[in-house]
Short mmCIF file of C-alpha atoms in Angstrom, two decimals:
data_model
loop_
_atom_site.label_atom_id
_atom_site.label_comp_id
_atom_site.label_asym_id
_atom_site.label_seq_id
_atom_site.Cartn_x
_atom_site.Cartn_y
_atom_site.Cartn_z
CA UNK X 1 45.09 -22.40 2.89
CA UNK X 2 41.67 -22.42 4.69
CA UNK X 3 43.46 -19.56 7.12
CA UNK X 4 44.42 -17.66 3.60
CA UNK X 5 40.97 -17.84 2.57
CA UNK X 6 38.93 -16.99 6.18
CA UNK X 7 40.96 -13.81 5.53
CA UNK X 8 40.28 -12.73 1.86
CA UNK X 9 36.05 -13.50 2.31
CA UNK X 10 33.59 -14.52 4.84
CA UNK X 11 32.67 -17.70 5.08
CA UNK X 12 28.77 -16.17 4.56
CA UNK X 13 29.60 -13.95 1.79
CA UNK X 14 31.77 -17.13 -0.21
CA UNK X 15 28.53 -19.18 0.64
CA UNK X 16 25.64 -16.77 -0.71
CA UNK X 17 28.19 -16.06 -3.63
CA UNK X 18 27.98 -20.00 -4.55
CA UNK X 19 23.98 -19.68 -4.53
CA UNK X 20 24.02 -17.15 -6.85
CA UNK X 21 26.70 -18.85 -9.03
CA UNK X 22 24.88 -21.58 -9.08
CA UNK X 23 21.42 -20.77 -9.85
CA UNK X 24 22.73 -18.50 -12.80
CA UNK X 25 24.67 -20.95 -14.42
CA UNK X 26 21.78 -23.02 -14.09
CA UNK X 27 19.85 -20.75 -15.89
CA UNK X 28 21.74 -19.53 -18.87
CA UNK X 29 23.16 -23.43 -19.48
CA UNK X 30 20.84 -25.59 -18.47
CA UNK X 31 18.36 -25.67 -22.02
CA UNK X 32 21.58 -28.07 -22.95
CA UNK X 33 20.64 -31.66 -22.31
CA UNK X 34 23.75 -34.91 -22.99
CA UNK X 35 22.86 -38.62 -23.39
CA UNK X 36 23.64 -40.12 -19.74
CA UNK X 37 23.23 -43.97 -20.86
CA UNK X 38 21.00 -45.63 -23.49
CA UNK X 39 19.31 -48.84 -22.79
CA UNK X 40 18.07 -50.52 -25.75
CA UNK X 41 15.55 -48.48 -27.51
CA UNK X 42 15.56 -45.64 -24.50
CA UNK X 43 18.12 -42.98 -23.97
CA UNK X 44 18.54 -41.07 -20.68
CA UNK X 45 19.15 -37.82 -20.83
CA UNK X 46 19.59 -34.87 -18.42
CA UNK X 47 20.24 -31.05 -18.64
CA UNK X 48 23.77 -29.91 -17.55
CA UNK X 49 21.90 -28.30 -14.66
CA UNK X 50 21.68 -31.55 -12.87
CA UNK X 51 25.10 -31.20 -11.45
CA UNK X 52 24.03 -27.81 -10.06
CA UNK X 53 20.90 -28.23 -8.44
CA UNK X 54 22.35 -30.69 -5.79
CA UNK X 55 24.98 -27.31 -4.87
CA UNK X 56 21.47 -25.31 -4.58
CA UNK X 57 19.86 -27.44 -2.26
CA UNK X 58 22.92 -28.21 -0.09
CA UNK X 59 23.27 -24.55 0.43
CA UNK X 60 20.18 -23.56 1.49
CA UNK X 61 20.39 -26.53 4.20
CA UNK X 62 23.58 -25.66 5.18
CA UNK X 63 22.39 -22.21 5.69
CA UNK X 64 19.37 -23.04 7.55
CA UNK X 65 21.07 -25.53 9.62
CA UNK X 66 23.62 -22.62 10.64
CA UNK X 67 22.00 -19.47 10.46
CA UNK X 68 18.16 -20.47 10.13
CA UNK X 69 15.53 -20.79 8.00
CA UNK X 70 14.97 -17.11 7.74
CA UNK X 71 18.16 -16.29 6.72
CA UNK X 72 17.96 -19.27 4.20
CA UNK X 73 14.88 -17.43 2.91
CA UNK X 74 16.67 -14.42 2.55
CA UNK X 75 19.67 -15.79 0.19
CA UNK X 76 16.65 -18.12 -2.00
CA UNK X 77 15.18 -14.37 -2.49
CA UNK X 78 18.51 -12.48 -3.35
CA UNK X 79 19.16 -15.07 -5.61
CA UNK X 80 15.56 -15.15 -7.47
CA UNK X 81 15.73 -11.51 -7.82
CA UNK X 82 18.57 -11.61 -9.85
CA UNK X 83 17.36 -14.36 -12.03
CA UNK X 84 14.46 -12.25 -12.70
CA UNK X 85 16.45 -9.21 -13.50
CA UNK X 86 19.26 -11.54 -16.10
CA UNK X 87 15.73 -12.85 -17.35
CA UNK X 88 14.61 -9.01 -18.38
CA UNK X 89 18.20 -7.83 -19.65
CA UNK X 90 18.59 -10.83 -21.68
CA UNK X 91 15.29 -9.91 -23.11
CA UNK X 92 16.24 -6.62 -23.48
CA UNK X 93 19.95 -7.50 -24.82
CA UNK X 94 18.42 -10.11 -27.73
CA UNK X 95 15.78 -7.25 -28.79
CA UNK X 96 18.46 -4.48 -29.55
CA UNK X 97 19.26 -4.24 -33.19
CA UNK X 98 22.81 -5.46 -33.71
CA UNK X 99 25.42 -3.43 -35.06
CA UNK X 100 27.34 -4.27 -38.81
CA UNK X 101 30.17 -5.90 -36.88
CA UNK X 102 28.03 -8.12 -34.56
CA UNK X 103 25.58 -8.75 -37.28
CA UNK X 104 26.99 -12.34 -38.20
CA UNK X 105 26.88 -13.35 -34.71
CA UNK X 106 23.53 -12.34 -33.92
CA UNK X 107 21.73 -15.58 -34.76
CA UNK X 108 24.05 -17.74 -32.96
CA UNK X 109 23.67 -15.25 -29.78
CA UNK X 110 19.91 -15.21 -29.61
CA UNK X 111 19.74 -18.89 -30.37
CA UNK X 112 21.96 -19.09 -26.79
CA UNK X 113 20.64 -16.63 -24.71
CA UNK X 114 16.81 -16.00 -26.06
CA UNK X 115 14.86 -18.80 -24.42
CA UNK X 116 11.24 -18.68 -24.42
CA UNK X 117 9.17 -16.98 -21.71
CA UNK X 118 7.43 -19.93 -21.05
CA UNK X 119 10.20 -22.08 -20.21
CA UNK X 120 12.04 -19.14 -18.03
CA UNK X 121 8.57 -18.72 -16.41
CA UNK X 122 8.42 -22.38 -15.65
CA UNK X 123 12.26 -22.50 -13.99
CA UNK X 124 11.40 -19.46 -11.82
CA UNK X 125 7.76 -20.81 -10.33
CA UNK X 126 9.21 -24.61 -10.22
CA UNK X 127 12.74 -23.17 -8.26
CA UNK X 128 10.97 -20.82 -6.12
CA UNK X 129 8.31 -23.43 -4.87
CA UNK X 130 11.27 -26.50 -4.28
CA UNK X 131 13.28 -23.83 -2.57
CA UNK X 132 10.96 -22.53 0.40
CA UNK X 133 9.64 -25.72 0.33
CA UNK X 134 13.53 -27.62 1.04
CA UNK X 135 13.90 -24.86 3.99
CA UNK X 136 10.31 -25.67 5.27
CA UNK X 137 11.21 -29.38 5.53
CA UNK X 138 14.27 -29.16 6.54
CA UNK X 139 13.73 -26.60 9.20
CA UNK X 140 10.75 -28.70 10.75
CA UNK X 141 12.82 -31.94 10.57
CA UNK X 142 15.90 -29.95 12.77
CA UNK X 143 13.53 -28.77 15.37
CA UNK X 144 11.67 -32.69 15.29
CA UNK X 145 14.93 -34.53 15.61
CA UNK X 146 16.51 -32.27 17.94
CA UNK X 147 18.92 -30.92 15.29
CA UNK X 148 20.56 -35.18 14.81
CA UNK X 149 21.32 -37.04 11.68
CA UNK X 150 21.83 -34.06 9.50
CA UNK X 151 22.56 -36.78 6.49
CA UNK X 152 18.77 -37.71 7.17
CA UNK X 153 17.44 -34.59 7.20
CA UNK X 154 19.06 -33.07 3.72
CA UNK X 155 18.41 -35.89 1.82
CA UNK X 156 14.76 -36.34 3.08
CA UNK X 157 13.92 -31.72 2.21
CA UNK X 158 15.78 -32.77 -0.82
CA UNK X 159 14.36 -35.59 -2.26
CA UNK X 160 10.74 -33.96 -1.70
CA UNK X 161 11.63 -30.58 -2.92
CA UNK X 162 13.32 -31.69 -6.10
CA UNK X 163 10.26 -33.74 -7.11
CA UNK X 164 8.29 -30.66 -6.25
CA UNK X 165 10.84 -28.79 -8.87
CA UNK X 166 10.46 -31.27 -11.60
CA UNK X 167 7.19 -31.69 -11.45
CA UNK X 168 5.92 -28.25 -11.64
CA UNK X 169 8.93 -27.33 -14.31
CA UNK X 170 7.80 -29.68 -16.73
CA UNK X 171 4.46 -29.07 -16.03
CA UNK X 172 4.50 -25.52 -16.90
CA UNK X 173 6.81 -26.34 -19.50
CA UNK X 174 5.05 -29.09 -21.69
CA UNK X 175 1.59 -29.16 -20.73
CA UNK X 176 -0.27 -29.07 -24.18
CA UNK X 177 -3.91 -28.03 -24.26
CA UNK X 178 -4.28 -29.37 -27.47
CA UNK X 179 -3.69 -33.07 -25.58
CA UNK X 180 -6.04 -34.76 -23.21
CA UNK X 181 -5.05 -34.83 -19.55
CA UNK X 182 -4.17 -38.33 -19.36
CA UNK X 183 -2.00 -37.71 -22.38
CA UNK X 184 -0.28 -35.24 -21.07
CA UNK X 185 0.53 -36.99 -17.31
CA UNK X 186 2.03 -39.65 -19.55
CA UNK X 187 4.69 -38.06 -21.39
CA UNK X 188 5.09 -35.47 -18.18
CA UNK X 189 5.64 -38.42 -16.15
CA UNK X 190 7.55 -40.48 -18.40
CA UNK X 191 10.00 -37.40 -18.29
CA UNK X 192 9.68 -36.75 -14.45
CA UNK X 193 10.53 -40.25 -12.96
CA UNK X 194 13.88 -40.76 -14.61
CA UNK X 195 15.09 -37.21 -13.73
CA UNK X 196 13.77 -37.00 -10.04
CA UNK X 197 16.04 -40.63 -9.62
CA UNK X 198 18.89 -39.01 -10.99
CA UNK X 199 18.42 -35.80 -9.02
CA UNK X 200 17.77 -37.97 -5.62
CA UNK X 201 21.20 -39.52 -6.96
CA UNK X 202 23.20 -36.44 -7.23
CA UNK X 203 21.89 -35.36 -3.66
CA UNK X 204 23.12 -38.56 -2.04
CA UNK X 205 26.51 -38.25 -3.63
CA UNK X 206 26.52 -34.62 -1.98
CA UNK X 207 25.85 -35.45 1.39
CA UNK X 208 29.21 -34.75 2.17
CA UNK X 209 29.27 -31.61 1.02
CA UNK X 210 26.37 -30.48 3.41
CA UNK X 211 28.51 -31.22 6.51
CA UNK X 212 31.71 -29.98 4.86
CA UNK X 213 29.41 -26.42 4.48
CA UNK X 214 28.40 -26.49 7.96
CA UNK X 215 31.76 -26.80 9.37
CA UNK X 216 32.91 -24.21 7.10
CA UNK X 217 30.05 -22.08 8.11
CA UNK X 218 29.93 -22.15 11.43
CA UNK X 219 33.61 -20.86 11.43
CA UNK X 220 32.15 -17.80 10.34
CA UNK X 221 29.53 -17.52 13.28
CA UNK X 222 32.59 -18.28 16.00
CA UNK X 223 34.02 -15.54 14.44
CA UNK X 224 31.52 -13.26 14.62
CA UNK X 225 30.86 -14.17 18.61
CA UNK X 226 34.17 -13.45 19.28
CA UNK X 227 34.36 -9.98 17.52
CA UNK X 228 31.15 -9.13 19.36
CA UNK X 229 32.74 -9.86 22.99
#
């Protein structure tokens, strides 16, 4: 089977396909949130996104751990680009009168793909800082431990990157001038702690997956030595 597929797509092509996969669904599904437990009076809740963004991160290791951080770069780039360009068609899409036979629908699809500007805003800025930020880390932890304990190293970019992601999402999301500072690191917070846990979580429980990617990966680079010889 793994033979079957080496021959239908590029390990590099199936990988940057993934990203992009990924970090769309992410967008378009992730305004829905689902109870995760409830303890007493508090209930813990998380967007649907949360099993993505562990894929997200793990990719742009494996990448950089393969091909290098530039090339990691490159696919975090690709892949904001065409966030940015669903974000303008969707605008575009929702503001187009509907005809008489999509009329009855219309509410329903602008109430699913019409999110605010601020909250798109505040997933691109939040992604795009945790995402050169994960390759930064990562890259400088590869070169400082001699490219060992790759388990280590993702987790560590990870951890940091996805608090960096949080943070400045719900930041730029639910900061309210109208609120005084200390107000507003309190509920922020109160929201941030809980989620960055789970996140840290998800990433553990994907730790596999990062060395399963840079087996599959590098198949692709022995490949492409032995076509060049």
């Amino acid at each position: 089977m793994r033979t079957a597929l080496h021959k239908m797509v590029r390990p590099a092509d199936l990988v940057v396909a993934l990203y992009i996969f990924g970090i769309m669904a992410a967008e378009l599904l992730g305004a829905k949130t689902f109870v995760i437990t409830q303890l007493g009076d508090y209930t813990l809740r998380a967007s649907v996104a949360i099993f993505l963004m562990p894929l997200l991160f793990t990719l742009t290791d494996v990448v950089t751990e393969v091909r290098g951080k530039e090339r990691a770069r490159s696919m975090v780039i690709s892949g904001l680009a065409v966030i940015v360009l669903l974000v303008f068609y969707t605008a575009l899409a929702t503001s187009l009168p509907p005809s008489a036979r999509s009329a009855g629908n219309e509410a329903a699809y602008d109430s699913v793909f019409h999110n605010s500007i601020r909250m798109s805003i505040a997933s691109l800025i939040a992604f795009t800082s945790a995402a050169f930020l994960d390759i930064a880390i990562f890259a400088k932890l590869r070169e400082r431990m001699h490219k060992r304990a790759l388990w280590f190293r993702n987790n560590v970019s990870n951890f940091i990157s996805q608090f960096v992601d949080s943070a400045v999402f719900l930041t730029a999301a639910f900061y309210a001038l109208s609120y005084s500072v200390s107000s507003n690191i309190s509920f922020i917070w109160s929201l941030l702690l809980p989620y960055w846990l789970l996140k840290c979580l998800m990433s553990a429980l994907a730790t596999p997956l990062v060395y399963a990617g840079v087996r599959f990966l590098r198949t692709d680079k022995t490949r492409e030595r032995t076509q060049n010889r």
